[in-house]
Amino acid sequence: MYTGEGRLSTVISIRIPRWLKEKLEKYGVDVASIVRRRLLEEIERIEQEELEKQLDFLKERLGGRIDPYELARIVNEKRKGR
């Protein structure tokens, strides 16, 4: 998973109810790390969906000329190489 350590970063802000902020502080919740992790998970989900769309397109385009399991293996290797 990409952590972005050592790279330029940017700040985002959100508006939440005061009671929620107070509860987060009360329980010592590290909001920044939770938000960062959740955003990374969302990007991974979106990229996975995009890869699946591309795979479906290729399967349709190639019309059985390539083994879909082999194609899935190649895609997985590419994903692991990120």
N, CA, C and O atoms as CSV, one atom per row, in Angstrom:
chain,resi,resn,atom,element,x,y,z
A,1,MET,N,N,0.841,-1.177,0.000
A,1,MET,CA,C,0.000,0.000,0.000
A,1,MET,C,C,0.888,1.242,0.000
A,1,MET,O,O,1.871,1.299,0.738
A,2,TYR,N,N,0.560,2.200,-0.792
A,2,TYR,CA,C,1.307,3.443,-0.893
A,2,TYR,C,C,1.102,4.272,0.369
A,2,TYR,O,O,-0.036,4.474,0.794
A,3,THR,N,N,2.176,4.752,0.969
A,3,THR,CA,C,2.065,5.554,2.186
A,3,THR,C,C,2.323,7.025,1.938
A,3,THR,O,O,1.884,7.871,2.717
A,4,GLY,N,N,3.033,7.343,0.859
A,4,GLY,CA,C,3.294,8.734,0.541
A,4,GLY,C,C,4.343,9.379,1.431
A,4,GLY,O,O,4.548,10.591,1.360
A,5,GLU,N,N,5.003,8.601,2.259
A,5,GLU,CA,C,6.016,9.143,3.153
A,5,GLU,C,C,7.132,9.788,2.338
A,5,GLU,O,O,7.544,9.271,1.300
A,6,GLY,N,N,7.604,10.912,2.823
A,6,GLY,CA,C,8.720,11.577,2.179
A,6,GLY,C,C,8.351,12.352,0.928
A,6,GLY,O,O,9.233,12.872,0.244
A,7,ARG,N,N,7.099,12.438,0.625
A,7,ARG,CA,C,6.660,13.151,-0.572
A,7,ARG,C,C,5.923,14.415,-0.152
A,7,ARG,O,O,5.528,14.561,1.004
A,8,LEU,N,N,5.742,15.321,-1.101
A,8,LEU,CA,C,4.956,16.510,-0.822
A,8,LEU,C,C,3.543,16.099,-0.460
A,8,LEU,O,O,3.000,15.141,-1.011
A,9,SER,N,N,2.969,16.813,0.448
A,9,SER,CA,C,1.601,16.490,0.837
A,9,SER,C,C,0.755,17.741,0.782
A,9,SER,O,O,1.266,18.848,0.612
A,10,THR,N,N,-0.530,17.554,0.927
A,10,THR,CA,C,-1.464,18.653,0.921
A,10,THR,C,C,-2.417,18.475,2.092
A,10,THR,O,O,-2.521,17.386,2.657
A,11,VAL,N,N,-3.091,19.518,2.444
A,11,VAL,CA,C,-4.018,19.490,3.571
A,11,VAL,C,C,-5.436,19.525,3.033
A,11,VAL,O,O,-5.763,20.304,2.137
A,12,ILE,N,N,-6.276,18.658,3.601
A,12,ILE,CA,C,-7.698,18.733,3.313
A,12,ILE,C,C,-8.419,18.947,4.639
A,12,ILE,O,O,-7.910,18.577,5.697
A,13,SER,N,N,-9.578,19.531,4.576
A,13,SER,CA,C,-10.336,19.734,5.809
A,13,SER,C,C,-11.771,19.313,5.576
A,13,SER,O,O,-12.287,19.375,4.460
A,14,ILE,N,N,-12.403,18.884,6.656
A,14,ILE,CA,C,-13.820,18.516,6.589
A,14,ILE,C,C,-14.535,19.160,7.760
A,14,ILE,O,O,-13.927,19.482,8.782
A,15,ARG,N,N,-15.821,19.339,7.596
A,15,ARG,CA,C,-16.639,19.886,8.655
A,15,ARG,C,C,-17.426,18.733,9.268
A,15,ARG,O,O,-18.134,18.007,8.571
A,16,ILE,N,N,-17.290,18.579,10.587
A,16,ILE,CA,C,-18.029,17.539,11.307
A,16,ILE,C,C,-18.749,18.181,12.489
A,16,ILE,O,O,-18.376,19.266,12.935
A,17,PRO,N,N,-19.776,17.512,12.992
A,17,PRO,CA,C,-20.474,18.065,14.163
A,17,PRO,C,C,-19.530,18.166,15.365
A,17,PRO,O,O,-18.633,17.340,15.537
A,18,ARG,N,N,-19.745,19.181,16.182
A,18,ARG,CA,C,-18.889,19.406,17.353
A,18,ARG,C,C,-18.880,18.189,18.279
A,18,ARG,O,O,-17.833,17.818,18.809
A,19,TRP,N,N,-20.057,17.563,18.474
A,19,TRP,CA,C,-20.139,16.415,19.381
A,19,TRP,C,C,-19.237,15.274,18.902
A,19,TRP,O,O,-18.645,14.557,19.709
A,20,LEU,N,N,-19.142,15.118,17.592
A,20,LEU,CA,C,-18.297,14.056,17.040
A,20,LEU,C,C,-16.825,14.350,17.313
A,20,LEU,O,O,-16.075,13.461,17.715
A,21,LYS,N,N,-16.420,15.583,17.097
A,21,LYS,CA,C,-15.038,15.982,17.374
A,21,LYS,C,C,-14.713,15.760,18.848
A,21,LYS,O,O,-13.633,15.270,19.178
A,22,GLU,N,N,-15.626,16.112,19.720
A,22,GLU,CA,C,-15.398,15.934,21.151
A,22,GLU,C,C,-15.240,14.454,21.510
A,22,GLU,O,O,-14.376,14.100,22.313
A,23,LYS,N,N,-16.063,13.596,20.922
A,23,LYS,CA,C,-15.938,12.161,21.196
A,23,LYS,C,C,-14.624,11.612,20.667
A,23,LYS,O,O,-13.974,10.807,21.334
A,24,LEU,N,N,-14.226,12.042,19.469
A,24,LEU,CA,C,-12.947,11.593,18.904
A,24,LEU,C,C,-11.796,11.979,19.818
A,24,LEU,O,O,-10.895,11.177,20.064
A,25,GLU,N,N,-11.826,13.210,20.322
A,25,GLU,CA,C,-10.781,13.669,21.235
A,25,GLU,C,C,-10.827,12.893,22.545
A,25,GLU,O,O,-9.786,12.510,23.079
A,26,LYS,N,N,-12.041,12.658,23.067
A,26,LYS,CA,C,-12.207,11.943,24.334
A,26,LYS,C,C,-11.558,10.564,24.272
A,26,LYS,O,O,-10.917,10.131,25.229
A,27,TYR,N,N,-11.724,9.880,23.148
A,27,TYR,CA,C,-11.199,8.527,23.008
A,27,TYR,C,C,-9.803,8.485,22.381
A,27,TYR,O,O,-9.261,7.407,22.136
A,28,GLY,N,N,-9.231,9.649,22.127
A,28,GLY,CA,C,-7.873,9.712,21.595
A,28,GLY,C,C,-7.734,9.139,20.200
A,28,GLY,O,O,-6.703,8.555,19.867
A,29,VAL,N,N,-8.758,9.299,19.384
A,29,VAL,CA,C,-8.747,8.760,18.025
A,29,VAL,C,C,-7.801,9.576,17.146
A,29,VAL,O,O,-7.869,10.805,17.118
A,30,ASP,N,N,-6.924,8.883,16.432
A,30,ASP,CA,C,-6.006,9.522,15.496
A,30,ASP,C,C,-6.733,9.679,14.158
A,30,ASP,O,O,-6.647,8.824,13.277
A,31,VAL,N,N,-7.438,10.778,14.038
A,31,VAL,CA,C,-8.296,11.018,12.872
A,31,VAL,C,C,-7.496,11.029,11.576
A,31,VAL,O,O,-7.923,10.455,10.574
A,32,ALA,N,N,-6.351,11.675,11.593
A,32,ALA,CA,C,-5.556,11.795,10.365
A,32,ALA,C,C,-5.175,10.428,9.807
A,32,ALA,O,O,-5.284,10.194,8.604
A,33,SER,N,N,-4.728,9.522,10.683
A,33,SER,CA,C,-4.321,8.210,10.168
A,33,SER,C,C,-5.523,7.404,9.686
A,33,SER,O,O,-5.416,6.660,8.711
A,34,ILE,N,N,-6.656,7.542,10.352
A,34,ILE,CA,C,-7.867,6.841,9.911
A,34,ILE,C,C,-8.317,7.349,8.552
A,34,ILE,O,O,-8.636,6.560,7.663
A,35,VAL,N,N,-8.344,8.653,8.391
A,35,VAL,CA,C,-8.783,9.243,7.117
A,35,VAL,C,C,-7.818,8.869,6.006
A,35,VAL,O,O,-8.239,8.499,4.910
A,36,ARG,N,N,-6.511,8.964,6.290
A,36,ARG,CA,C,-5.507,8.600,5.284
A,36,ARG,C,C,-5.690,7.156,4.834
A,36,ARG,O,O,-5.715,6.867,3.638
A,37,ARG,N,N,-5.820,6.244,5.815
A,37,ARG,CA,C,-5.980,4.821,5.495
A,37,ARG,C,C,-7.262,4.589,4.693
A,37,ARG,O,O,-7.253,3.853,3.706
A,38,ARG,N,N,-8.350,5.210,5.111
A,38,ARG,CA,C,-9.630,5.009,4.419
A,38,ARG,C,C,-9.601,5.562,2.994
A,38,ARG,O,O,-10.171,4.965,2.081
A,39,LEU,N,N,-8.940,6.696,2.809
A,39,LEU,CA,C,-8.823,7.255,1.457
A,39,LEU,C,C,-7.988,6.348,0.562
A,39,LEU,O,O,-8.312,6.169,-0.612
A,40,LEU,N,N,-6.923,5.777,1.101
A,40,LEU,CA,C,-6.118,4.828,0.326
A,40,LEU,C,C,-6.940,3.594,-0.042
A,40,LEU,O,O,-6.851,3.096,-1.164
A,41,GLU,N,N,-7.739,3.104,0.908
A,41,GLU,CA,C,-8.597,1.950,0.621
A,41,GLU,C,C,-9.603,2.281,-0.485
A,41,GLU,O,O,-9.878,1.448,-1.349
A,42,GLU,N,N,-10.146,3.492,-0.453
A,42,GLU,CA,C,-11.121,3.899,-1.470
A,42,GLU,C,C,-10.459,3.976,-2.845
A,42,GLU,O,O,-11.041,3.540,-3.838
A,43,ILE,N,N,-9.262,4.521,-2.908
A,43,ILE,CA,C,-8.538,4.591,-4.184
A,43,ILE,C,C,-8.252,3.194,-4.705
A,43,ILE,O,O,-8.396,2.938,-5.901
A,44,GLU,N,N,-7.847,2.282,-3.821
A,44,GLU,CA,C,-7.593,0.905,-4.240
A,44,GLU,C,C,-8.863,0.259,-4.783
A,44,GLU,O,O,-8.811,-0.466,-5.776
A,45,ARG,N,N,-10.001,0.514,-4.140
A,45,ARG,CA,C,-11.278,-0.034,-4.606
A,45,ARG,C,C,-11.628,0.513,-5.993
A,45,ARG,O,O,-12.038,-0.235,-6.881
A,46,ILE,N,N,-11.461,1.807,-6.164
A,46,ILE,CA,C,-11.768,2.442,-7.455
A,46,ILE,C,C,-10.850,1.901,-8.545
A,46,ILE,O,O,-11.303,1.606,-9.650
A,47,GLU,N,N,-9.555,1.770,-8.235
A,47,GLU,CA,C,-8.617,1.249,-9.224
A,47,GLU,C,C,-8.925,-0.205,-9.562
A,47,GLU,O,O,-8.786,-0.617,-10.714
A,48,GLN,N,N,-9.343,-0.982,-8.568
A,48,GLN,CA,C,-9.723,-2.375,-8.820
A,48,GLN,C,C,-10.917,-2.433,-9.771
A,48,GLN,O,O,-10.939,-3.236,-10.703
A,49,GLU,N,N,-11.908,-1.576,-9.527
A,49,GLU,CA,C,-13.067,-1.526,-10.424
A,49,GLU,C,C,-12.650,-1.157,-11.836
A,49,GLU,O,O,-13.142,-1.731,-12.808
A,50,GLU,N,N,-11.736,-0.191,-11.947
A,50,GLU,CA,C,-11.257,0.232,-13.262
A,50,GLU,C,C,-10.534,-0.917,-13.970
A,50,GLU,O,O,-10.722,-1.128,-15.168
A,51,LEU,N,N,-9.712,-1.653,-13.231
A,51,LEU,CA,C,-9.024,-2.801,-13.823
A,51,LEU,C,C,-10.024,-3.863,-14.289
A,51,LEU,O,O,-9.855,-4.462,-15.351
A,52,GLU,N,N,-11.066,-4.089,-13.485
A,52,GLU,CA,C,-12.073,-5.074,-13.875
A,52,GLU,C,C,-12.811,-4.637,-15.143
A,52,GLU,O,O,-13.126,-5.468,-15.994
A,53,LYS,N,N,-13.086,-3.349,-15.270
A,53,LYS,CA,C,-13.725,-2.841,-16.490
A,53,LYS,C,C,-12.813,-3.046,-17.697
A,53,LYS,O,O,-13.261,-3.463,-18.765
A,54,GLN,N,N,-11.536,-2.749,-17.512
A,54,GLN,CA,C,-10.582,-2.936,-18.597
A,54,GLN,C,C,-10.446,-4.408,-18.963
A,54,GLN,O,O,-10.335,-4.756,-20.139
A,55,LEU,N,N,-10.455,-5.269,-17.953
A,55,LEU,CA,C,-10.374,-6.708,-18.195
A,55,LEU,C,C,-11.599,-7.186,-18.976
A,55,LEU,O,O,-11.470,-7.956,-19.928
A,56,ASP,N,N,-12.788,-6.728,-18.572
A,56,ASP,CA,C,-14.002,-7.096,-19.300
A,56,ASP,C,C,-13.940,-6.620,-20.749
A,56,ASP,O,O,-14.326,-7.344,-21.667
A,57,PHE,N,N,-13.450,-5.396,-20.945
A,57,PHE,CA,C,-13.318,-4.857,-22.294
A,57,PHE,C,C,-12.368,-5.722,-23.127
A,57,PHE,O,O,-12.662,-6.052,-24.276
A,58,LEU,N,N,-11.229,-6.082,-22.533
A,58,LEU,CA,C,-10.258,-6.903,-23.255
A,58,LEU,C,C,-10.812,-8.287,-23.571
A,58,LEU,O,O,-10.614,-8.809,-24.669
A,59,LYS,N,N,-11.507,-8.878,-22.601
A,59,LYS,CA,C,-12.095,-10.199,-22.844
A,59,LYS,C,C,-13.087,-10.128,-24.003
A,59,LYS,O,O,-13.116,-11.020,-24.851
A,60,GLU,N,N,-13.892,-9.080,-24.042
A,60,GLU,CA,C,-14.869,-8.924,-25.120
A,60,GLU,C,C,-14.160,-8.694,-26.447
A,60,GLU,O,O,-14.525,-9.278,-27.467
A,61,ARG,N,N,-13.143,-7.839,-26.423
A,61,ARG,CA,C,-12.396,-7.494,-27.625
A,61,ARG,C,C,-11.646,-8.692,-28.203
A,61,ARG,O,O,-11.611,-8.890,-29.417
A,62,LEU,N,N,-11.044,-9.491,-27.313
A,62,LEU,CA,C,-10.226,-10.612,-27.758
A,62,LEU,C,C,-11.063,-11.838,-28.088
A,62,LEU,O,O,-10.584,-12.756,-28.754
A,63,GLY,N,N,-12.287,-11.860,-27.636
A,63,GLY,CA,C,-13.202,-12.936,-28.001
A,63,GLY,C,C,-12.682,-14.334,-27.805
A,63,GLY,O,O,-12.792,-15.159,-28.712
A,64,GLY,N,N,-12.118,-14.630,-26.655
A,64,GLY,CA,C,-11.681,-15.986,-26.364
A,64,GLY,C,C,-10.309,-16.345,-26.894
A,64,GLY,O,O,-9.891,-17.499,-26.794
A,65,ARG,N,N,-9.603,-15.385,-27.454
A,65,ARG,CA,C,-8.274,-15.676,-27.995
A,65,ARG,C,C,-7.191,-15.703,-26.927
A,65,ARG,O,O,-6.038,-16.026,-27.210
A,66,ILE,N,N,-7.567,-15.361,-25.696
A,66,ILE,CA,C,-6.609,-15.413,-24.596
A,66,ILE,C,C,-7.322,-15.984,-23.379
A,66,ILE,O,O,-8.510,-15.737,-23.173
A,67,ASP,N,N,-6.608,-16.732,-22.592
A,67,ASP,CA,C,-7.158,-17.345,-21.397
A,67,ASP,C,C,-7.428,-16.258,-20.349
A,67,ASP,O,O,-6.497,-15.558,-19.949
A,68,PRO,N,N,-8.672,-16.101,-19.897
A,68,PRO,CA,C,-8.983,-15.056,-18.909
A,68,PRO,C,C,-8.225,-15.249,-17.599
A,68,PRO,O,O,-7.934,-14.276,-16.904
A,69,TYR,N,N,-7.903,-16.501,-17.256
A,69,TYR,CA,C,-7.136,-16.746,-16.028
A,69,TYR,C,C,-5.708,-16.224,-16.170
A,69,TYR,O,O,-5.137,-15.686,-15.222
A,70,GLU,N,N,-5.146,-16.385,-17.347
A,70,GLU,CA,C,-3.803,-15.869,-17.604
A,70,GLU,C,C,-3.819,-14.342,-17.558
A,70,GLU,O,O,-2.903,-13.724,-17.015
A,71,LEU,N,N,-4.852,-13.742,-18.123
A,71,LEU,CA,C,-4.989,-12.298,-18.111
A,71,LEU,C,C,-5.130,-11.788,-16.674
A,71,LEU,O,O,-4.523,-10.780,-16.311
A,72,ALA,N,N,-5.927,-12.480,-15.860
A,72,ALA,CA,C,-6.095,-12.107,-14.450
A,72,ALA,C,C,-4.772,-12.212,-13.707
A,72,ALA,O,O,-4.462,-11.369,-12.865
A,73,ARG,N,N,-3.991,-13.241,-14.013
A,73,ARG,CA,C,-2.687,-13.408,-13.383
A,73,ARG,C,C,-1.769,-12.235,-13.727
A,73,ARG,O,O,-1.061,-11.724,-12.859
A,74,ILE,N,N,-1.782,-11.816,-14.976
A,74,ILE,CA,C,-0.954,-10.691,-15.416
A,74,ILE,C,C,-1.377,-9.414,-14.705
A,74,ILE,O,O,-0.536,-8.641,-14.247
A,75,VAL,N,N,-2.680,-9.198,-14.616
A,75,VAL,CA,C,-3.194,-8.000,-13.936
A,75,VAL,C,C,-2.780,-8.006,-12.473
A,75,VAL,O,O,-2.362,-6.975,-11.945
A,76,ASN,N,N,-2.891,-9.150,-11.814
A,76,ASN,CA,C,-2.494,-9.243,-10.404
A,76,ASN,C,C,-1.011,-8.959,-10.230
A,76,ASN,O,O,-0.618,-8.292,-9.273
A,77,GLU,N,N,-0.192,-9.449,-11.132
A,77,GLU,CA,C,1.241,-9.178,-11.056
A,77,GLU,C,C,1.512,-7.685,-11.189
A,77,GLU,O,O,2.351,-7.133,-10.478
A,78,LYS,N,N,0.803,-7.039,-12.097
A,78,LYS,CA,C,0.972,-5.596,-12.291
A,78,LYS,C,C,0.568,-4.836,-11.027
A,78,LYS,O,O,1.250,-3.897,-10.616
A,79,ARG,N,N,-0.537,-5.244,-10.420
A,79,ARG,CA,C,-1.015,-4.582,-9.202
A,79,ARG,C,C,-0.001,-4.729,-8.067
A,79,ARG,O,O,0.253,-3.776,-7.330
A,80,LYS,N,N,0.571,-5.911,-7.930
A,80,LYS,CA,C,1.539,-6.145,-6.857
A,80,LYS,C,C,2.818,-5.363,-7.082
A,80,LYS,O,O,3.537,-5.062,-6.129
A,81,GLY,N,N,3.109,-5.031,-8.328
A,81,GLY,CA,C,4.324,-4.301,-8.651
A,81,GLY,C,C,4.243,-2.809,-8.384
A,81,GLY,O,O,5.238,-2.106,-8.564
A,82,ARG,N,N,3.098,-2.306,-7.963
A,82,ARG,CA,C,2.960,-0.864,-7.710
A,82,ARG,C,C,3.704,-0.431,-6.496
A,82,ARG,O,O,3.686,0.750,-6.150
